[in-house]
Tab-separated table of N, CA and C in Angstrom:
chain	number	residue	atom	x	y	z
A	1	UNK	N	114.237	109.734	109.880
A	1	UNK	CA	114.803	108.893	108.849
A	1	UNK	C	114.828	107.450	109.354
A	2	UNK	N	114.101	106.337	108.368
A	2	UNK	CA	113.941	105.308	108.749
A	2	UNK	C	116.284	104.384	108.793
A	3	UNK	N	116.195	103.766	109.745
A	3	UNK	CA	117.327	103.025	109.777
A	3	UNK	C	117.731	102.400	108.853
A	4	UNK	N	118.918	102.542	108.697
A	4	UNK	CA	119.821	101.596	107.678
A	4	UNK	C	119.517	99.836	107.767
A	5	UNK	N	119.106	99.159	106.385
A	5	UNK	CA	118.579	97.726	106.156
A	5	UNK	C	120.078	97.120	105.858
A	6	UNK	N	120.136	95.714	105.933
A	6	UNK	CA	121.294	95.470	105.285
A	6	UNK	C	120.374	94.079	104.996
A	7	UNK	N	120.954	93.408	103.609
A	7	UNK	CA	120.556	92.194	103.129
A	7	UNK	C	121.712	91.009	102.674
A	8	UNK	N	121.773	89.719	102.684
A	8	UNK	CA	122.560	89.219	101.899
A	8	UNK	C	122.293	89.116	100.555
A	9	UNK	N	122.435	88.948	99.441
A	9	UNK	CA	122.049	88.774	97.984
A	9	UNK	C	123.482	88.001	97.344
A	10	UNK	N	122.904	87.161	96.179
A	10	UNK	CA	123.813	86.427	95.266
A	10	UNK	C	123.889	87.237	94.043
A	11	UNK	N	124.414	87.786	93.829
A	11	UNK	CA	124.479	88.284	92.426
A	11	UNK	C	125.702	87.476	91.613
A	12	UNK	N	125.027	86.873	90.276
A	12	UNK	CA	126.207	86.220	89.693
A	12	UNK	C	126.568	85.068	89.872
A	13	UNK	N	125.942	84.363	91.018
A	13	UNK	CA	126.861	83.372	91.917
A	13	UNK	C	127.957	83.265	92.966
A	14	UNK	N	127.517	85.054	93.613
A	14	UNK	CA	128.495	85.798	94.396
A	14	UNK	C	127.864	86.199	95.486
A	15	UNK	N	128.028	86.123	97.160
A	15	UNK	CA	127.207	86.743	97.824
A	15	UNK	C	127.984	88.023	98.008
A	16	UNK	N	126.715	88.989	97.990
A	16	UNK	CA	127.234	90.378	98.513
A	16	UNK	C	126.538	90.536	99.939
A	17	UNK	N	126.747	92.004	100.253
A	17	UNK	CA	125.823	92.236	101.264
A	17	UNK	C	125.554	93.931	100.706
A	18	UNK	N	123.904	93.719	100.463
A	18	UNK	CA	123.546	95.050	99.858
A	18	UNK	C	122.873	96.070	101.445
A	19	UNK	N	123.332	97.010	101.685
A	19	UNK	CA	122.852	98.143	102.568
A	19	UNK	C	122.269	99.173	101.589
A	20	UNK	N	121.212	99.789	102.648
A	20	UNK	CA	120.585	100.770	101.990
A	20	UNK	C	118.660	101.462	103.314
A	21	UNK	N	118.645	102.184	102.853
A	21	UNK	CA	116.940	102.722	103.834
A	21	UNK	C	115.743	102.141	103.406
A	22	UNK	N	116.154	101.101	102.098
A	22	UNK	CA	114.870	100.654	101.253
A	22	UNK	C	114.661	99.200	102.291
A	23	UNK	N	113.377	98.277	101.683
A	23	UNK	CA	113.350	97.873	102.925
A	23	UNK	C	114.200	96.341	102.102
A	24	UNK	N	114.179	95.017	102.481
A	24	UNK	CA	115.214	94.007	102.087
A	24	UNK	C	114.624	93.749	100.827
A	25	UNK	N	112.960	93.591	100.555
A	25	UNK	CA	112.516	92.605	99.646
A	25	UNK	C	112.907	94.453	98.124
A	26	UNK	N	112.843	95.262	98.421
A	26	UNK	CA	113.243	96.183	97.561
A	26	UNK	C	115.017	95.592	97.059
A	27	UNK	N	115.907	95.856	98.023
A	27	UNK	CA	117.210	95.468	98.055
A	27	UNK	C	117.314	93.690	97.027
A	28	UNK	N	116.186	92.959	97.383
A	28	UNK	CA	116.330	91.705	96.681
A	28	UNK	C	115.918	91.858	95.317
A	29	UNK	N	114.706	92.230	95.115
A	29	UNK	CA	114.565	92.863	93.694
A	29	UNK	C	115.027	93.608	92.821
A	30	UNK	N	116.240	94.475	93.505
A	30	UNK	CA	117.522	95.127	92.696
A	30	UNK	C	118.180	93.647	92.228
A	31	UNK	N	118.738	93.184	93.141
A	31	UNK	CA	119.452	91.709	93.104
A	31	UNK	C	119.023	91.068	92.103
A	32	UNK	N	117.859	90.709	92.211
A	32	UNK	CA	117.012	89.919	91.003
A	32	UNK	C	117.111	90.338	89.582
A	33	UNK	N	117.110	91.388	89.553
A	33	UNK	CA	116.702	92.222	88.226
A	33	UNK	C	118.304	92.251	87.596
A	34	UNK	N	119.274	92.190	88.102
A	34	UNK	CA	120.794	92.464	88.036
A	34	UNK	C	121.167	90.934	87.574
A	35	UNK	N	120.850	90.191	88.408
A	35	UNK	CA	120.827	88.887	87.802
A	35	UNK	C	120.367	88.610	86.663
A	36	UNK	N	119.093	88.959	86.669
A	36	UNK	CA	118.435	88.689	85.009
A	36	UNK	C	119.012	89.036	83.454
A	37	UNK	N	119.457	90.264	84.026
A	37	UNK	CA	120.636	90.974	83.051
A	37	UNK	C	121.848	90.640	82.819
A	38	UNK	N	122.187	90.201	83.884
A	38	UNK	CA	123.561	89.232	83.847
A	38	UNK	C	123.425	87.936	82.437
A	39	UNK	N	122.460	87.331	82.986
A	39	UNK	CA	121.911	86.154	82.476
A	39	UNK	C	121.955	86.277	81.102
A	40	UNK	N	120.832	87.537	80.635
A	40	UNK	CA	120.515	87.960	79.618
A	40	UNK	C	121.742	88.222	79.020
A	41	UNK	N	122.526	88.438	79.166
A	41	UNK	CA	123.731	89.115	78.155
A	41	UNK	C	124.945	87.676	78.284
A	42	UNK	N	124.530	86.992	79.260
A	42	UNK	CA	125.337	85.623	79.259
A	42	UNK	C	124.868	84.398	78.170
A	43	UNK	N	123.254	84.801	77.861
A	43	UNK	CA	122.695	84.262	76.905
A	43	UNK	C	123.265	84.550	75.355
A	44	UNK	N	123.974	85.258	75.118
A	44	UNK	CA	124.836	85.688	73.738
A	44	UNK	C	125.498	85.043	73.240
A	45	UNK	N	125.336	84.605	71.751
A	45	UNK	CA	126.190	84.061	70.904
A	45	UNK	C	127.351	84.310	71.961
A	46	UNK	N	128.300	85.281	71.484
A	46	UNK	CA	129.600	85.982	71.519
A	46	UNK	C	129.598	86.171	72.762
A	47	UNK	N	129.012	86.261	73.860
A	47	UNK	CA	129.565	86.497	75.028
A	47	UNK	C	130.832	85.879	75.652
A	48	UNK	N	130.762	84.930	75.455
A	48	UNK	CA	132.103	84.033	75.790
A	48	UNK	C	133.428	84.643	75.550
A	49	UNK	N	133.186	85.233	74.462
A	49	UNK	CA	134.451	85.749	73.624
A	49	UNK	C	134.973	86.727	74.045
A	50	UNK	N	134.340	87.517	74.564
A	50	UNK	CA	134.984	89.236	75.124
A	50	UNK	C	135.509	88.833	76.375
A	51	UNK	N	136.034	90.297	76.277
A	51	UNK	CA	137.092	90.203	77.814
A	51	UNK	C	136.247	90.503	79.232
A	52	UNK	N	136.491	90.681	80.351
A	52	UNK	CA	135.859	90.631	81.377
A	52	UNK	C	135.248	92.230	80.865
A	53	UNK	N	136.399	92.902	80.598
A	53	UNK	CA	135.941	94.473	80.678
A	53	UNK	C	134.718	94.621	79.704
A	54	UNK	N	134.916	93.883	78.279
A	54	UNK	CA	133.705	94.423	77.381
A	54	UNK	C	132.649	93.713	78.121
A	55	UNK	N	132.435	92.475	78.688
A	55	UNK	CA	131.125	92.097	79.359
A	55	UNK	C	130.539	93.110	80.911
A	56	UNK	N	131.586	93.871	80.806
A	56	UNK	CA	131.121	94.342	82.147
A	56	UNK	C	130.279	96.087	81.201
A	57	UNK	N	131.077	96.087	80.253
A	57	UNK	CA	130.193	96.994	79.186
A	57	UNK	C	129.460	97.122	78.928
A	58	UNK	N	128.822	95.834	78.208
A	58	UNK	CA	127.967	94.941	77.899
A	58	UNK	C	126.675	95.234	78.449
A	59	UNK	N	127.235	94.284	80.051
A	59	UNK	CA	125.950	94.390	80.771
A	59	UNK	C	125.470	95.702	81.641
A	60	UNK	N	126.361	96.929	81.469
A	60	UNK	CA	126.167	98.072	81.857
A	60	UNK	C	125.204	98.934	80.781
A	61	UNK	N	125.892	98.874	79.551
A	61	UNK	CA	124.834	99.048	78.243
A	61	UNK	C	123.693	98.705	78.504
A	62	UNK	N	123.574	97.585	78.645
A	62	UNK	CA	121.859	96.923	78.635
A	62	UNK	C	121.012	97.077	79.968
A	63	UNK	N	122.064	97.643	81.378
A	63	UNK	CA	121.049	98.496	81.729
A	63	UNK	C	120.829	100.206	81.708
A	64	UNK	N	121.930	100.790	81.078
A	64	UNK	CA	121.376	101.810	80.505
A	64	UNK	C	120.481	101.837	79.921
A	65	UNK	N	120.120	101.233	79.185
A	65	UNK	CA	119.312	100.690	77.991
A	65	UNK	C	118.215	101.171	78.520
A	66	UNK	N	117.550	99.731	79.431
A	66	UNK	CA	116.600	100.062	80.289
A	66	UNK	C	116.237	101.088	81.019
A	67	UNK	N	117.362	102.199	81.448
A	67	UNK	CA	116.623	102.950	82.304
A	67	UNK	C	116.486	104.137	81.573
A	68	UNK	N	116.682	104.443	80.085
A	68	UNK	CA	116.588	105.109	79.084
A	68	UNK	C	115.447	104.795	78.762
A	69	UNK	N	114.643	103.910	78.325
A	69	UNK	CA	113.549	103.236	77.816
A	69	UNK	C	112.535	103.714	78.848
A	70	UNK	N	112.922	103.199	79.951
A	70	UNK	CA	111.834	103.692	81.285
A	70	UNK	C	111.855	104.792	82.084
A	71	UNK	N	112.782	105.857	81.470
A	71	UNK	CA	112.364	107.447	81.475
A	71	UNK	C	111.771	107.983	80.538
A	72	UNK	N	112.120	107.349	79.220
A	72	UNK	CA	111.013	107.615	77.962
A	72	UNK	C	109.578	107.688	78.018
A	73	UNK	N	109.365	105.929	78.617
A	73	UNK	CA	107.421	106.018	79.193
A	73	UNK	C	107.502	106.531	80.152
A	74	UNK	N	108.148	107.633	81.078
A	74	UNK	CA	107.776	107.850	81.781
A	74	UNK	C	107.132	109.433	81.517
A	75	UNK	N	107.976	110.225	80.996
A	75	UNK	CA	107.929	110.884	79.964
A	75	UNK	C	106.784	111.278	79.015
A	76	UNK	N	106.668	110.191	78.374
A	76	UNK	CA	105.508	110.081	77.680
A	76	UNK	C	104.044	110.138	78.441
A	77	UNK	N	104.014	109.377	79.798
A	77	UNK	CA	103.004	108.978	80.238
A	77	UNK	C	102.369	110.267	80.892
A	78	UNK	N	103.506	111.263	81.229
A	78	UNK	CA	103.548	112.849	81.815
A	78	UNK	C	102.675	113.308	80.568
A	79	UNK	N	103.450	113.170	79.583
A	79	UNK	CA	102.342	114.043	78.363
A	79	UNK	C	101.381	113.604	78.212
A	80	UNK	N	101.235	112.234	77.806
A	80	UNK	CA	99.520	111.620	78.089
A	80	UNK	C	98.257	112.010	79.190
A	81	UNK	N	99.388	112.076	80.387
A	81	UNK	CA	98.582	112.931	81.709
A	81	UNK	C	97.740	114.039	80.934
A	82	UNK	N	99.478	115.128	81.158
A	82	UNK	CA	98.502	116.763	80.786
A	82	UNK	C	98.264	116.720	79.742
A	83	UNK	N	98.090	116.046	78.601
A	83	UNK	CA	96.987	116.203	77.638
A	83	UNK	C	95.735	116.019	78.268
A	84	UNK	N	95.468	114.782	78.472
A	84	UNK	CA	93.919	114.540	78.806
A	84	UNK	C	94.092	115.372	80.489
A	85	UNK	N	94.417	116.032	81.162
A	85	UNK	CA	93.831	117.108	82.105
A	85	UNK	C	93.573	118.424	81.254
A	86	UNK	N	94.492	118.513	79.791
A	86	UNK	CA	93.712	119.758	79.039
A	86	UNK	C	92.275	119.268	78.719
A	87	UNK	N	92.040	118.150	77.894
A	87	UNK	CA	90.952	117.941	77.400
A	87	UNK	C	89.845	117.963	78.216
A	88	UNK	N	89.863	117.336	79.672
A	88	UNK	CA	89.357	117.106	80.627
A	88	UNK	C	88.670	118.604	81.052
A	89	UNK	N	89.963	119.412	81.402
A	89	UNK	CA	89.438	120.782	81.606
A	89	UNK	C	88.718	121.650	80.499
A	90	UNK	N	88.586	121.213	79.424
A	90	UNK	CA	87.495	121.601	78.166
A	90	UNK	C	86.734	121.338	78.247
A	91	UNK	N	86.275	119.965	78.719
A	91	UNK	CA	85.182	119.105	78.551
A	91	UNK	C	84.144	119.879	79.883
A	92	UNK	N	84.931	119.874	81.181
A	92	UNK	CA	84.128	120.234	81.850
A	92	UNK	C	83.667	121.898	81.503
A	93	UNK	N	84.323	122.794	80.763
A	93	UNK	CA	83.920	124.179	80.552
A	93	UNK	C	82.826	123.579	79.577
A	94	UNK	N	83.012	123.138	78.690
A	94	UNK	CA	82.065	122.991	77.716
A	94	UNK	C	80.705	122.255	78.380
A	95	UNK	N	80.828	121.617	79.445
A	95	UNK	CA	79.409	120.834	80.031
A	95	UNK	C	78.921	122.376	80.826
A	96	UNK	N	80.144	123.549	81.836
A	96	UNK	CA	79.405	124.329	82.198
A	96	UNK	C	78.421	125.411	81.032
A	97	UNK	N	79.636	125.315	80.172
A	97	UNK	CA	78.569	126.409	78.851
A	97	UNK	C	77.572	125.575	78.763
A	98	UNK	N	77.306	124.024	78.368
A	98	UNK	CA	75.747	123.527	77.980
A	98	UNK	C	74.630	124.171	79.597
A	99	UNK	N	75.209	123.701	80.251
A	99	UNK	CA	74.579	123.657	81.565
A	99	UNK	C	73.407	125.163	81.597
A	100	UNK	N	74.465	126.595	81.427
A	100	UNK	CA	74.207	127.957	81.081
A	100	UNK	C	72.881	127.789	80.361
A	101	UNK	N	73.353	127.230	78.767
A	101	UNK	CA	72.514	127.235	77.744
A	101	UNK	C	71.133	126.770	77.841
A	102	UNK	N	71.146	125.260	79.062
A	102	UNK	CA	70.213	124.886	78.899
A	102	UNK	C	69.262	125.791	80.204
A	103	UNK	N	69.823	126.117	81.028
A	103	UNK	CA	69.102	127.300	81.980
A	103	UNK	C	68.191	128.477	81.201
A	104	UNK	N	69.588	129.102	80.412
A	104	UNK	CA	68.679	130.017	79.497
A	104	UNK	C	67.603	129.581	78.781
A	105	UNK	N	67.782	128.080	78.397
A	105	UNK	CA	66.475	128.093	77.149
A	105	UNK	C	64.790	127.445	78.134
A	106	UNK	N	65.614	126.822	79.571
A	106	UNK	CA	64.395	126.664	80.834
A	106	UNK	C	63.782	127.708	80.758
A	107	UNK	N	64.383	128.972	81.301
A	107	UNK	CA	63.603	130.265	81.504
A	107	UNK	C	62.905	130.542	80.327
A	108	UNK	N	63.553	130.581	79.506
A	108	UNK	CA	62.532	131.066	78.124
A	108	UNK	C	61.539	130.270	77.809
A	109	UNK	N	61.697	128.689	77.889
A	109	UNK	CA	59.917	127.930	78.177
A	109	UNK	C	59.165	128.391	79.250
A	110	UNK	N	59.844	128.614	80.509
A	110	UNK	CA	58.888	129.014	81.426
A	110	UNK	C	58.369	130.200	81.083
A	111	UNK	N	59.312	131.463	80.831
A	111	UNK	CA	58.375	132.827	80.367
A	111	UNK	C	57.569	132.679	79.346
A	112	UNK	N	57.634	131.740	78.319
A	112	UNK	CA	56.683	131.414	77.254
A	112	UNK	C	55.395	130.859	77.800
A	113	UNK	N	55.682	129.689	78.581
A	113	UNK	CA	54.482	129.302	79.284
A	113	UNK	C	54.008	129.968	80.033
A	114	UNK	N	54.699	130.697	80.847
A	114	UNK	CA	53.920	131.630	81.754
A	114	UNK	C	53.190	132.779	80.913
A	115	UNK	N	53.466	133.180	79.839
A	115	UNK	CA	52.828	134.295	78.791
A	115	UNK	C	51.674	133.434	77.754
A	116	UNK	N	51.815	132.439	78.539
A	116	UNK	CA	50.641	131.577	76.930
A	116	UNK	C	51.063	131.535	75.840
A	117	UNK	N	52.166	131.546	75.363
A	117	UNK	CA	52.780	131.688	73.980
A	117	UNK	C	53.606	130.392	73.961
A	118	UNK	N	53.479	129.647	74.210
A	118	UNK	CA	54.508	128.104	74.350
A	118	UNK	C	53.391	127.647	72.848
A	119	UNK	N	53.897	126.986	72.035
A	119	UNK	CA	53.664	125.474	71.055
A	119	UNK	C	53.569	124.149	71.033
Protein backbone atom coordinates (compact mmCIF):
# COMPACT_ATOMS: atom_id res chain seq x y z
CA UNK A 1 0.00 0.00 0.00
CA UNK A 2 1.30 3.17 -1.36
CA UNK A 3 1.84 5.92 1.79
CA UNK A 4 -0.40 8.39 3.05
CA UNK A 5 -0.16 12.07 0.77
CA UNK A 6 -1.11 15.07 2.58
CA UNK A 7 -1.79 18.47 0.60
CA UNK A 8 -2.61 22.06 1.52
CA UNK A 9 -5.81 23.27 -0.50
CA UNK A 10 -8.08 26.55 -0.27
CA UNK A 11 -11.41 25.65 -0.46
CA UNK A 12 -13.77 28.66 -0.23
CA UNK A 13 -11.11 30.98 0.79
CA UNK A 14 -10.17 28.52 3.58
CA UNK A 15 -6.98 26.51 3.85
CA UNK A 16 -7.50 22.94 4.67
CA UNK A 17 -5.16 20.19 4.71
CA UNK A 18 -6.56 17.31 2.51
CA UNK A 19 -4.87 13.59 3.37
CA UNK A 20 -5.47 10.69 1.47
CA UNK A 21 -3.26 7.51 -0.87
CA UNK A 22 -4.26 9.54 -4.05
CA UNK A 23 -1.41 11.38 -5.21
CA UNK A 24 -1.56 15.67 -4.40
CA UNK A 25 -2.44 16.89 -8.00
CA UNK A 26 -5.65 14.20 -7.60
CA UNK A 27 -6.26 15.75 -3.90
CA UNK A 28 -6.04 19.39 -5.78
CA UNK A 29 -8.51 18.56 -8.35
CA UNK A 30 -11.05 17.41 -5.70
CA UNK A 31 -10.25 21.01 -4.29
CA UNK A 32 -10.79 22.57 -7.58
CA UNK A 33 -13.89 20.99 -8.58
CA UNK A 34 -15.45 21.83 -4.87
CA UNK A 35 -14.56 25.25 -5.47
CA UNK A 36 -16.23 25.50 -8.74
CA UNK A 37 -19.39 24.37 -7.13
CA UNK A 38 -19.08 26.55 -4.42
CA UNK A 39 -18.82 29.35 -6.90
CA UNK A 40 -21.49 27.97 -9.00
CA UNK A 41 -24.19 28.04 -6.44
CA UNK A 42 -22.64 31.46 -5.08
CA UNK A 43 -23.47 32.63 -8.58
CA UNK A 44 -27.44 32.58 -7.62
CA UNK A 45 -29.90 35.11 -7.70
CA UNK A 46 -31.04 34.02 -4.07
CA UNK A 47 -28.05 32.70 -2.69
CA UNK A 48 -27.42 35.47 -0.45
CA UNK A 49 -30.65 34.96 1.12
CA UNK A 50 -30.56 31.46 2.70
CA UNK A 51 -29.13 30.45 5.79
CA UNK A 52 -25.68 28.90 6.08
CA UNK A 53 -27.52 25.48 6.46
CA UNK A 54 -29.74 25.74 3.16
CA UNK A 55 -26.42 26.81 1.21
CA UNK A 56 -24.62 24.04 2.60
CA UNK A 57 -27.79 22.02 1.02
CA UNK A 58 -27.59 23.69 -1.81
CA UNK A 59 -24.20 23.03 -2.64
CA UNK A 60 -24.44 19.37 -1.48
CA UNK A 61 -27.55 18.97 -3.93
CA UNK A 62 -25.58 20.13 -6.81
CA UNK A 63 -23.04 17.72 -6.14
CA UNK A 64 -25.27 14.98 -5.81
CA UNK A 65 -26.51 16.10 -8.82
CA UNK A 66 -23.39 15.47 -10.52
CA UNK A 67 -22.49 12.29 -9.30
CA UNK A 68 -26.03 11.01 -10.24
CA UNK A 69 -25.60 12.31 -13.77
CA UNK A 70 -22.09 10.63 -13.95
CA UNK A 71 -23.26 7.19 -12.84
CA UNK A 72 -26.02 7.53 -15.38
CA UNK A 73 -23.26 7.83 -18.43
CA UNK A 74 -21.63 5.59 -16.85
CA UNK A 75 -24.25 3.21 -16.95
CA UNK A 76 -25.26 3.90 -20.15
CA UNK A 77 -21.83 3.70 -21.63
CA UNK A 78 -21.79 -0.17 -19.95
CA UNK A 79 -24.86 -0.78 -22.19
CA UNK A 80 -23.45 0.85 -25.23
CA UNK A 81 -20.32 -1.47 -24.52
CA UNK A 82 -22.31 -4.87 -24.37
CA UNK A 83 -24.46 -3.98 -27.03
CA UNK A 84 -21.91 -3.46 -29.64
CA UNK A 85 -19.73 -6.67 -28.08
CA UNK A 86 -23.26 -8.47 -28.96
CA UNK A 87 -23.27 -7.07 -32.38
CA UNK A 88 -19.61 -7.44 -32.73
CA UNK A 89 -19.91 -11.11 -31.74
CA UNK A 90 -22.61 -11.55 -34.70
CA UNK A 91 -20.75 -9.88 -37.03
CA UNK A 92 -17.81 -11.98 -36.58
CA UNK A 93 -20.13 -15.43 -36.67
CA UNK A 94 -21.70 -14.11 -39.62
CA UNK A 95 -18.11 -13.30 -41.49
CA UNK A 96 -17.25 -17.09 -40.15
CA UNK A 97 -20.62 -18.47 -41.87
CA UNK A 98 -19.60 -16.26 -45.21
CA UNK A 99 -16.06 -17.52 -44.89
CA UNK A 100 -17.70 -21.54 -44.78
CA UNK A 101 -19.92 -20.50 -47.70
CA UNK A 102 -17.42 -19.14 -49.71
CA UNK A 103 -15.05 -22.42 -49.20
CA UNK A 104 -17.98 -24.49 -50.12
CA UNK A 105 -18.78 -22.68 -53.31
CA UNK A 106 -14.37 -22.73 -54.02
CA UNK A 107 -14.63 -26.47 -53.96
CA UNK A 108 -17.56 -26.69 -56.10
CA UNK A 109 -15.70 -24.41 -58.93
CA UNK A 110 -12.80 -26.45 -58.48
CA UNK A 111 -14.76 -29.92 -58.78
CA UNK A 112 -16.57 -28.28 -61.72
CA UNK A 113 -13.39 -27.33 -63.27
CA UNK A 114 -11.72 -30.23 -62.50
CA UNK A 115 -14.85 -32.31 -64.23
CA UNK A 116 -14.96 -29.87 -67.33
CA UNK A 117 -18.33 -28.74 -66.49
CA UNK A 118 -17.44 -25.03 -65.30
CA UNK A 119 -19.30 -22.00 -67.71
Amino acid sequence: MSAKKSIDVIIDGNMYTLSGYEEPEYLQKVAAYLNGKIDEVKGLDYYKELSRDMKTVLLELNIADDLFKARERVVNAENDISMKDQEICKLKQDLVNMNVKINELEDKVKALNKNGKAD
